[in-house]
DNA sequence: GTCTATAATAAGATAGAC
DNA sequence: GTCTATCTTATTATAGAC
């Protein structure tokens, strides 16, 4: 992924760090060049435009996330698959908080040059969750409230993904003193009916 | 809440609509003026700066959300409180998708002029969920996995909030053909242990 | 209170030397 | 491949007329 000339890698890393706090639109090419320790001309030698630079960044990051999730799930099924996926996603968020922030802020924008690329990757990541949810037979043991309609596994996947993403960022950004296991347990508890009637 | 001269209201509405798709940084004061149907001078007559305009916008929107959640919960306790809060949040997201998108993209930024204001309001909204979760006695019936440590109710609140926010936007942005009840049921199922072992 | 016109600066992108 | 210097346009903000 991105056959590193070294410079390319430095540019991508700098862009990610800056965009995590300022957002993509709020990050200037001058900022990126300075942080990467190269001249602005080198940015345009390696990437044809600002849009293309950030498309490459998101493609690399979210693509790696989807692969990582698939690997984490392995051949697990049922609740074990969910546990593995939640843990793996949380770890990815912790290992790359900058990308997580960027995803949170870009995932629902529909006006970007890289919209299609991001949509496909987002869908790929969600699909890993959706498949695990379907195989876990969600709905078979639904509570007294209405059972989820068929075909809502993507919605449920978004629900689980959103739970991990928001909790993970809440942890890293606002409550960094907590332990990873504490956070993972809290998320799994919220997803396992800890406050639902039995 | 913003004693409307009419113009002020039009400016805030225009700013919200534009920022929902382009983001705040990507929204220019010229854009806002044009969409609101006023001259740019009027923007600066009513708001001292772009930052102050968006701070007012977020303060109004997120503040109203917190109030709304509190009202929706009323005196309910346990799982009924959670159900009411999930439903109310989902309805607010559907009624004001633009604000929901904006929240998703701004909530974890730590470099904004309005950071403190937004943090306080975010905390207020999460607190409504956290209180309901604490009273529902989360953890008392935790699964075989580790029980959540004490004091993690804010993390669990973030988890529930994130689940609703992400599913809600997934629904509105990418799967608008679904019904509100279908989405609500899917979220509640994912939170009630539909795929967890019993 | 609202408008038009304009000042001041910031930002994406390119040219051409090394 | 990388750098410096520069072009061009976009953007925040203000001044002053109505």
Short mmCIF file of C-alpha atoms (C1' of nucleotides) in Angstrom, two decimals:
data_model
loop_
_atom_site.label_atom_id
_atom_site.label_comp_id
_atom_site.label_asym_id
_atom_site.label_seq_id
_atom_site.Cartn_x
_atom_site.Cartn_y
_atom_site.Cartn_z
CA UNK A 1 0.00 0.00 0.00
CA UNK A 2 1.55 3.25 -1.12
CA UNK A 3 4.98 2.12 -2.16
CA UNK A 4 6.84 4.44 0.14
CA UNK A 5 9.46 6.73 -1.24
CA UNK A 6 9.64 7.86 2.37
CA UNK A 7 8.41 11.26 1.33
CA UNK A 8 5.03 9.91 0.37
CA UNK A 9 4.72 8.19 3.72
CA UNK A 10 5.75 11.35 5.59
CA UNK A 11 3.18 13.38 3.70
CA UNK A 12 0.37 10.92 4.39
CA UNK A 13 1.26 10.72 8.07
CA UNK A 14 1.43 14.48 8.42
CA UNK A 15 -1.87 14.91 6.61
CA UNK A 16 -3.58 12.38 8.86
CA UNK A 17 -2.32 13.93 12.07
CA UNK A 18 -3.37 17.41 11.06
CA UNK A 19 -6.75 16.40 9.66
CA UNK A 20 -7.61 14.50 12.83
CA UNK A 21 -7.74 17.73 14.79
CA UNK A 22 -8.55 20.37 12.18
CA UNK A 23 -10.61 18.32 9.77
CA UNK A 24 -9.69 17.86 6.13
CA UNK A 25 -11.04 21.17 4.90
CA UNK A 26 -9.32 22.91 7.79
CA UNK A 27 -5.97 21.39 6.91
CA UNK A 28 -3.97 23.34 4.36
CA UNK A 29 -1.36 22.04 1.99
CA UNK A 30 1.12 24.46 3.58
CA UNK A 31 0.40 22.90 6.98
CA UNK A 32 0.96 19.42 5.60
CA UNK A 33 4.19 20.36 3.89
CA UNK A 34 5.59 21.98 7.01
CA UNK A 35 4.64 19.08 9.28
CA UNK A 36 5.99 16.51 6.85
CA UNK A 37 9.21 18.47 6.63
CA UNK A 38 9.07 18.87 2.86
CA UNK A 39 8.33 21.72 0.51
CA UNK A 40 4.89 22.25 -0.93
CA UNK A 41 6.15 21.39 -4.38
CA UNK A 42 6.85 17.85 -3.18
CA UNK A 43 3.24 17.42 -2.17
CA UNK A 44 2.15 18.11 -5.71
CA UNK A 45 4.88 15.95 -7.11
CA UNK A 46 3.52 12.98 -5.12
CA UNK A 47 -0.20 13.76 -5.26
CA UNK A 48 -2.04 15.54 -8.02
CA UNK A 49 -4.27 17.57 -5.72
CA UNK A 50 -5.40 17.98 -2.13
CA UNK A 51 -8.48 15.88 -2.85
CA UNK A 52 -6.40 13.07 -4.28
CA UNK A 53 -4.05 13.14 -1.30
CA UNK A 54 -6.90 12.67 1.15
CA UNK A 55 -8.61 10.08 -1.00
CA UNK A 56 -5.39 8.04 -0.89
CA UNK A 57 -5.25 8.52 2.86
CA UNK A 58 -8.79 7.34 3.47
CA UNK A 59 -8.47 4.48 1.03
CA UNK A 60 -5.39 3.18 2.76
CA UNK A 61 -6.75 3.64 6.28
CA UNK A 62 -10.30 2.38 5.92
CA UNK A 63 -9.20 -0.41 3.59
CA UNK A 64 -6.75 -1.65 6.21
CA UNK A 65 -9.50 -1.46 8.81
CA UNK A 66 -11.82 -3.70 6.83
CA UNK A 67 -9.05 -6.24 6.28
CA UNK A 68 -8.16 -6.12 9.94
CA UNK A 69 -11.75 -6.79 10.98
CA UNK A 70 -12.04 -9.74 8.66
CA UNK A 71 -8.86 -11.22 10.05
CA UNK A 72 -9.98 -10.64 13.63
CA UNK A 73 -13.21 -12.43 13.06
CA UNK A 74 -11.53 -15.41 11.47
CA UNK A 75 -13.85 -18.36 11.65
CA UNK A 76 -15.63 -17.34 14.83
CA UNK A 77 -19.42 -17.38 14.90
CA UNK A 78 -22.21 -16.10 17.11
CA UNK A 79 -21.45 -13.93 20.10
CA UNK A 80 -17.77 -14.84 19.95
CA UNK A 81 -17.54 -13.26 16.52
CA UNK A 82 -19.19 -10.08 17.82
CA UNK A 83 -16.85 -9.97 20.79
CA UNK A 84 -13.82 -10.40 18.55
CA UNK A 85 -15.00 -7.69 16.16
CA UNK A 86 -15.80 -5.22 18.90
CA UNK A 87 -12.40 -5.80 20.48
CA UNK A 88 -10.57 -5.54 17.18
CA UNK A 89 -12.35 -2.34 16.17
CA UNK A 90 -11.68 -0.80 19.56
CA UNK A 91 -8.00 -1.69 19.23
CA UNK A 92 -7.82 -0.18 15.77
CA UNK A 93 -9.41 3.00 17.08
CA UNK A 94 -6.93 3.15 19.94
CA UNK A 95 -3.99 2.45 17.65
CA UNK A 96 -5.09 5.04 15.12
CA UNK A 97 -7.26 7.60 16.85
CA UNK A 98 -6.53 10.11 14.14
CA UNK A 99 -8.10 7.91 11.49
CA UNK A 100 -11.06 7.17 13.75
CA UNK A 101 -11.74 10.87 14.22
CA UNK A 102 -11.45 11.43 10.53
CA UNK A 103 -13.87 8.59 9.79
CA UNK A 104 -16.39 9.93 12.28
CA UNK A 105 -16.33 13.31 10.64
CA UNK A 106 -16.25 12.19 7.00
CA UNK A 107 -18.42 9.11 6.87
CA UNK A 108 -21.74 10.90 6.39
CA UNK A 109 -20.58 13.65 4.06
CA UNK A 110 -22.00 13.26 0.60
CA UNK A 111 -20.25 16.08 -1.24
CA UNK A 112 -16.71 14.84 -1.38
CA UNK A 113 -14.57 14.04 -4.39
CA UNK A 114 -13.74 10.67 -2.83
CA UNK A 115 -17.33 9.88 -1.86
CA UNK A 116 -17.57 6.64 -3.87
CA UNK A 117 -14.29 5.26 -2.59
CA UNK A 118 -15.17 5.95 1.02
CA UNK A 119 -18.69 4.59 0.63
CA UNK A 120 -17.40 1.29 -0.72
CA UNK A 121 -14.85 0.87 2.05
CA UNK A 122 -17.33 1.88 4.74
CA UNK A 123 -19.74 -0.70 3.37
CA UNK A 124 -17.03 -3.33 3.38
CA UNK A 125 -16.24 -2.73 7.04
CA UNK A 126 -19.90 -2.72 8.00
CA UNK A 127 -20.46 -5.91 6.04
CA UNK A 128 -18.08 -7.81 8.29
CA UNK A 129 -20.27 -6.88 11.25
CA UNK A 130 -23.48 -7.50 9.33
CA UNK A 131 -22.44 -11.03 8.39
CA UNK A 132 -21.53 -11.88 11.96
CA UNK A 133 -24.86 -10.48 13.14
CA UNK A 134 -26.84 -12.46 10.60
CA UNK A 135 -25.09 -15.67 11.54
CA UNK A 136 -25.65 -14.96 15.22
CA UNK A 137 -29.32 -15.21 14.36
CA UNK A 138 -30.28 -11.79 15.62
CA UNK A 139 -33.99 -11.49 16.13
CA UNK A 140 -34.51 -15.12 16.96
CA UNK A 141 -34.44 -14.24 20.61
CA UNK A 142 -35.64 -10.65 20.36
CA UNK A 143 -37.17 -9.07 23.45
CA UNK A 144 -40.85 -8.30 23.97
CA UNK A 145 -40.46 -5.17 21.84
CA UNK A 146 -40.90 -5.65 18.11
CA UNK A 147 -38.39 -8.00 16.55
CA UNK A 148 -36.15 -6.41 13.91
CA UNK A 149 -37.50 -6.76 10.39
CA UNK A 150 -35.59 -8.93 7.97
CA UNK A 151 -32.80 -7.22 6.10
CA UNK A 152 -31.93 -4.80 8.86
CA UNK A 153 -28.59 -6.40 9.57
CA UNK A 154 -26.79 -3.41 8.06
CA UNK A 155 -28.66 -1.14 10.45
CA UNK A 156 -27.71 -3.37 13.34
CA UNK A 157 -24.15 -3.43 12.08
CA UNK A 158 -24.14 0.36 12.01
CA UNK A 159 -25.51 0.30 15.52
CA UNK A 160 -22.68 -1.88 16.81
CA UNK A 161 -20.07 -0.02 14.81
CA UNK A 162 -21.38 3.32 16.07
CA UNK A 163 -21.37 2.08 19.64
CA UNK A 164 -17.72 1.08 19.44
CA UNK A 165 -16.63 4.17 17.50
CA UNK A 166 -18.30 6.66 19.81
CA UNK A 167 -17.28 4.89 23.01
CA UNK A 168 -13.77 4.47 21.73
CA UNK A 169 -13.41 8.14 20.93
CA UNK A 170 -15.13 9.14 24.17
CA UNK A 171 -12.48 7.09 25.91
CA UNK A 172 -9.46 8.36 23.98
CA UNK A 173 -10.48 11.99 23.74
CA UNK A 174 -12.22 12.63 27.03
CA UNK A 175 -11.45 9.77 29.44
CA UNK A 176 -7.97 8.50 28.54
CA UNK A 177 -7.29 7.34 32.10
CA UNK A 178 -9.51 4.30 31.61
CA UNK A 179 -8.12 0.92 30.58
CA UNK A 180 -8.81 -0.69 27.25
CA UNK A 181 -10.46 -3.70 28.91
CA UNK A 182 -12.73 -1.51 30.99
CA UNK A 183 -13.99 0.20 27.86
CA UNK A 184 -14.38 -3.06 25.94
CA UNK A 185 -16.38 -4.53 28.82
CA UNK A 186 -18.67 -1.50 28.98
CA UNK A 187 -19.39 -1.70 25.26
CA UNK A 188 -20.03 -5.44 25.31
CA UNK A 189 -22.29 -5.00 28.33
CA UNK A 190 -24.35 -2.38 26.51
CA UNK A 191 -24.65 -4.77 23.56
CA UNK A 192 -25.51 -7.84 25.58
CA UNK A 193 -28.64 -6.58 27.22
CA UNK A 194 -27.08 -5.46 30.50
CA UNK A 195 -29.97 -3.07 31.01
CA UNK A 196 -32.63 -4.95 29.10
CA UNK A 197 -35.32 -7.09 30.72
CA UNK A 198 -34.63 -10.80 30.72
CA UNK B 1 -33.25 31.00 22.17
CA UNK B 2 -32.20 33.45 19.52
CA UNK B 3 -34.86 36.11 19.67
CA UNK B 4 -35.70 35.97 16.00
CA UNK B 5 -35.59 39.13 13.97
CA UNK B 6 -36.42 36.77 11.13
CA UNK B 7 -33.10 37.51 9.58
CA UNK B 8 -31.21 35.86 12.39
CA UNK B 9 -33.36 32.76 12.02
CA UNK B 10 -32.87 32.66 8.27
CA UNK B 11 -29.11 32.93 8.69
CA UNK B 12 -28.96 30.12 11.26
CA UNK B 13 -31.14 27.87 9.13
CA UNK B 14 -29.08 28.51 6.03
CA UNK B 15 -25.84 27.93 7.92
CA UNK B 16 -27.09 24.62 9.29
CA UNK B 17 -28.25 23.30 5.94
CA UNK B 18 -24.99 24.17 4.24
CA UNK B 19 -22.75 22.92 7.03
CA UNK B 20 -24.56 19.59 7.12
CA UNK B 21 -23.24 18.72 3.69
CA UNK B 22 -20.04 20.75 3.37
CA UNK B 23 -18.97 20.86 6.98
CA UNK B 24 -18.46 24.09 8.89
CA UNK B 25 -15.02 24.91 7.54
CA UNK B 26 -16.25 24.16 4.04
CA UNK B 27 -19.14 26.57 4.39
CA UNK B 28 -18.34 30.16 3.47
CA UNK B 29 -20.03 33.28 4.72
CA UNK B 30 -20.87 34.12 1.10
CA UNK B 31 -22.66 30.78 0.78
CA UNK B 32 -24.64 31.41 3.94
CA UNK B 33 -25.62 34.92 2.91
CA UNK B 34 -26.80 33.78 -0.50
CA UNK B 35 -28.80 30.86 0.85
CA UNK B 36 -30.37 32.97 3.59
CA UNK B 37 -31.30 35.56 1.00
CA UNK B 38 -29.49 38.41 2.75
CA UNK B 39 -26.33 40.36 2.10
CA UNK B 40 -23.09 39.41 3.75
CA UNK B 41 -23.12 42.61 5.76
CA UNK B 42 -26.22 41.36 7.55
CA UNK B 43 -24.39 38.27 8.71
CA UNK B 44 -21.83 40.40 10.45
CA UNK B 45 -24.48 42.71 11.83
CA UNK B 46 -26.16 39.74 13.53
CA UNK B 47 -23.07 37.68 14.42
CA UNK B 48 -19.65 39.01 15.23
CA UNK B 49 -17.78 36.30 13.30
CA UNK B 50 -18.13 33.01 11.53
CA UNK B 51 -17.04 31.19 14.68
CA UNK B 52 -19.64 32.96 16.77
CA UNK B 53 -22.37 32.18 14.26
CA UNK B 54 -21.65 28.45 14.40
CA UNK B 55 -21.24 28.48 18.14
CA UNK B 56 -24.73 29.94 18.43
CA UNK B 57 -26.00 27.32 16.03
CA UNK B 58 -24.52 24.39 17.94
CA UNK B 59 -25.56 25.83 21.28
CA UNK B 60 -29.15 26.14 20.16
CA UNK B 61 -29.28 22.74 18.50
CA UNK B 62 -27.50 20.56 21.00
CA UNK B 63 -29.08 22.39 23.91
CA UNK B 64 -32.53 21.67 22.52
CA UNK B 65 -31.55 18.03 22.07
CA UNK B 66 -30.58 17.63 25.71
CA UNK B 67 -33.83 19.22 26.85
CA UNK B 68 -35.78 17.01 24.50
CA UNK B 69 -34.13 13.87 25.83
CA UNK B 70 -34.85 14.82 29.41
CA UNK B 71 -38.48 15.42 28.58
CA UNK B 72 -38.74 12.13 26.67
CA UNK B 73 -37.42 10.18 29.57
CA UNK B 74 -39.80 11.80 32.01
CA UNK B 75 -40.09 9.58 35.05
CA UNK B 76 -39.47 6.30 33.28
CA UNK B 77 -36.93 3.90 34.73
CA UNK B 78 -35.08 0.78 33.67
CA UNK B 79 -35.40 -0.55 30.16
CA UNK B 80 -38.42 1.64 29.51
CA UNK B 81 -36.28 4.71 30.03
CA UNK B 82 -33.69 3.39 27.59
CA UNK B 83 -36.38 2.62 25.03
CA UNK B 84 -37.86 6.09 25.38
CA UNK B 85 -34.45 7.74 25.04
CA UNK B 86 -33.43 5.71 22.02
CA UNK B 87 -36.74 6.49 20.33
CA UNK B 88 -36.56 10.17 21.16
CA UNK B 89 -32.98 10.52 19.96
CA UNK B 90 -33.80 8.69 16.75
CA UNK B 91 -36.74 11.02 16.19
CA UNK B 92 -34.60 14.09 16.78
CA UNK B 93 -32.04 12.79 14.30
CA UNK B 94 -34.77 12.18 11.72
CA UNK B 95 -36.33 15.59 12.33
CA UNK B 96 -33.00 17.36 12.13
CA UNK B 97 -30.61 15.27 10.11
CA UNK B 98 -28.53 18.31 9.35
CA UNK B 99 -27.77 18.88 13.02
CA UNK B 100 -27.08 15.18 13.53
CA UNK B 101 -24.51 15.18 10.73
CA UNK B 102 -22.93 18.27 12.15
CA UNK B 103 -22.74 16.73 15.61
CA UNK B 104 -21.16 13.58 14.25
CA UNK B 105 -18.47 15.58 12.54
CA UNK B 106 -17.81 18.14 15.27
CA UNK B 107 -18.18 16.25 18.52
CA UNK B 108 -14.61 14.95 18.70
CA UNK B 109 -12.79 18.00 17.39
CA UNK B 110 -10.73 19.66 20.05
CA UNK B 111 -9.49 22.72 18.22
CA UNK B 112 -12.63 24.78 17.87
CA UNK B 113 -13.43 28.20 19.24
CA UNK B 114 -16.66 26.81 20.67
CA UNK B 115 -15.06 23.69 22.14
CA UNK B 116 -16.10 24.37 25.73
CA UNK B 117 -19.70 25.14 24.85
CA UNK B 118 -20.08 22.02 22.77
CA UNK B 119 -18.35 19.85 25.35
CA UNK B 120 -20.74 20.96 28.07
CA UNK B 121 -23.81 20.35 25.95
CA UNK B 122 -22.53 17.00 24.72
CA UNK B 123 -21.94 16.00 28.31
CA UNK B 124 -25.44 17.11 29.26
CA UNK B 125 -27.02 14.95 26.57
CA UNK B 126 -24.86 11.95 27.46
CA UNK B 127 -25.71 12.42 31.13
CA UNK B 128 -29.38 11.78 30.46
CA UNK B 129 -28.44 8.38 29.04
CA UNK B 130 -25.88 7.72 31.77
CA UNK B 131 -28.42 8.33 34.52
CA UNK B 132 -30.94 6.01 32.93
CA UNK B 133 -28.25 3.34 32.54
CA UNK B 134 -27.14 3.63 36.14
CA UNK B 135 -30.68 3.31 37.40
CA UNK B 136 -31.28 0.33 35.14
CA UNK B 137 -28.56 -1.34 37.18
CA UNK B 138 -26.28 -2.15 34.29
CA UNK B 139 -23.75 -4.77 35.21
CA UNK B 140 -25.93 -6.48 37.75
CA UNK B 141 -26.83 -9.06 35.16
CA UNK B 142 -23.72 -8.87 33.04
CA UNK B 143 -22.89 -11.82 30.81
CA UNK B 144 -20.07 -14.29 31.37
CA UNK B 145 -17.62 -11.77 29.94
CA UNK B 146 -16.18 -9.29 32.41
CA UNK B 147 -18.75 -7.07 34.08
CA UNK B 148 -18.30 -3.34 33.39
CA UNK B 149 -16.24 -1.58 36.03
CA UNK B 150 -17.94 0.96 38.23
CA UNK B 151 -18.08 4.47 36.85
CA UNK B 152 -18.25 3.43 33.24
CA UNK B 153 -21.80 4.63 32.78
CA UNK B 154 -20.60 7.52 30.61
CA UNK B 155 -18.82 5.04 28.35
CA UNK B 156 -21.98 2.95 28.15
CA UNK B 157 -23.98 6.11 27.49
CA UNK B 158 -21.61 6.97 24.65
CA UNK B 159 -22.06 3.45 23.37
CA UNK B 160 -25.85 3.75 23.26
CA UNK B 161 -25.71 7.28 21.89
CA UNK B 162 -23.25 6.22 19.20
CA UNK B 163 -25.39 3.25 18.26
CA UNK B 164 -28.43 5.46 17.72
CA UNK B 165 -26.53 8.26 15.97
CA UNK B 166 -24.74 6.01 13.52
CA UNK B 167 -27.77 3.84 12.77
CA UNK B 168 -29.95 6.89 12.42
CA UNK B 169 -27.62 8.50 9.91
CA UNK B 170 -27.07 5.21 8.13
CA UNK B 171 -30.83 5.08 7.74
CA UNK B 172 -31.37 8.68 6.63
CA UNK B 173 -28.33 8.99 4.38
CA UNK B 174 -28.00 5.56 2.85
CA UNK B 175 -31.23 3.61 3.44
CA UNK B 176 -34.06 6.16 3.53
CA UNK B 177 -36.61 3.63 2.27
CA UNK B 178 -36.79 1.99 5.70
CA UNK B 179 -39.44 2.91 8.26
CA UNK B 180 -38.66 4.65 11.50
CA UNK B 181 -40.01 1.75 13.53
CA UNK B 182 -37.92 -0.77 11.67
CA UNK B 183 -34.79 1.20 12.51
CA UNK B 184 -35.80 1.71 16.13
CA UNK B 185 -36.44 -2.02 16.50
CA UNK B 186 -33.07 -2.90 15.01
CA UNK B 187 -31.24 -0.57 17.39
CA UNK B 188 -33.14 -1.81 20.44
CA UNK B 189 -32.47 -5.39 19.39
CA UNK B 190 -28.75 -4.73 19.16
CA UNK B 191 -28.88 -3.21 22.64
CA UNK B 192 -30.96 -5.91 24.23
CA UNK B 193 -28.66 -8.80 23.60
CA UNK B 194 -30.30 -10.10 20.44
CA UNK B 195 -27.06 -11.77 19.45
CA UNK B 196 -25.65 -12.34 22.92
CA UNK B 197 -25.75 -15.69 24.70
CA UNK B 198 -28.49 -16.04 27.28
"C1'" DG C 1 -30.99 46.96 9.77
"C1'" DT C 2 -29.55 45.94 5.38
"C1'" DC C 3 -26.99 46.73 1.32
"C1'" DT C 4 -22.74 47.20 -2.04
"C1'" DA C 5 -17.99 47.63 -2.57
"C1'" DT C 6 -13.57 46.67 -1.11
"C1'" DA C 7 -9.64 45.67 1.84
"C1'" DA C 8 -6.56 42.08 3.66
"C1'" DT C 9 -5.22 37.66 3.80
"C1'" DA C 10 -5.22 32.69 3.11
"C1'" DA C 11 -4.98 28.69 0.20
"C1'" DG C 12 -4.70 25.63 -3.89
"C1'" DA C 13 -1.83 25.01 -7.53
"C1'" DT C 14 2.15 25.73 -10.92
"C1'" DA C 15 6.82 27.15 -13.01
"C1'" DG C 16 11.29 26.66 -13.24
"C1'" DA C 17 15.87 26.31 -10.84
"C1'" DC C 18 18.81 22.89 -8.75
"C1'" DG D 1 12.79 14.44 -6.62
"C1'" DT D 2 12.79 18.42 -4.13
"C1'" DC D 3 12.98 23.32 -3.45
"C1'" DT D 4 11.69 28.49 -3.72
"C1'" DA D 5 9.01 31.93 -5.71
"C1'" DT D 6 4.81 33.26 -7.59
"C1'" DC D 7 0.15 33.22 -9.80
"C1'" DT D 8 -4.79 33.17 -9.08
"C1'" DT D 9 -8.70 32.70 -6.73
"C1'" DA D 10 -11.44 32.26 -2.61
"C1'" DT D 11 -12.61 33.89 1.88
"C1'" DT D 12 -13.09 36.48 6.21
"C1'" DA D 13 -14.11 40.78 7.60
"C1'" DT D 14 -14.97 45.91 7.43
"C1'" DA D 15 -16.47 50.71 5.69
"C1'" DG D 16 -19.73 53.54 4.52
"C1'" DA D 17 -24.07 54.56 1.77
"C1'" DC D 18 -29.07 54.11 2.14
#
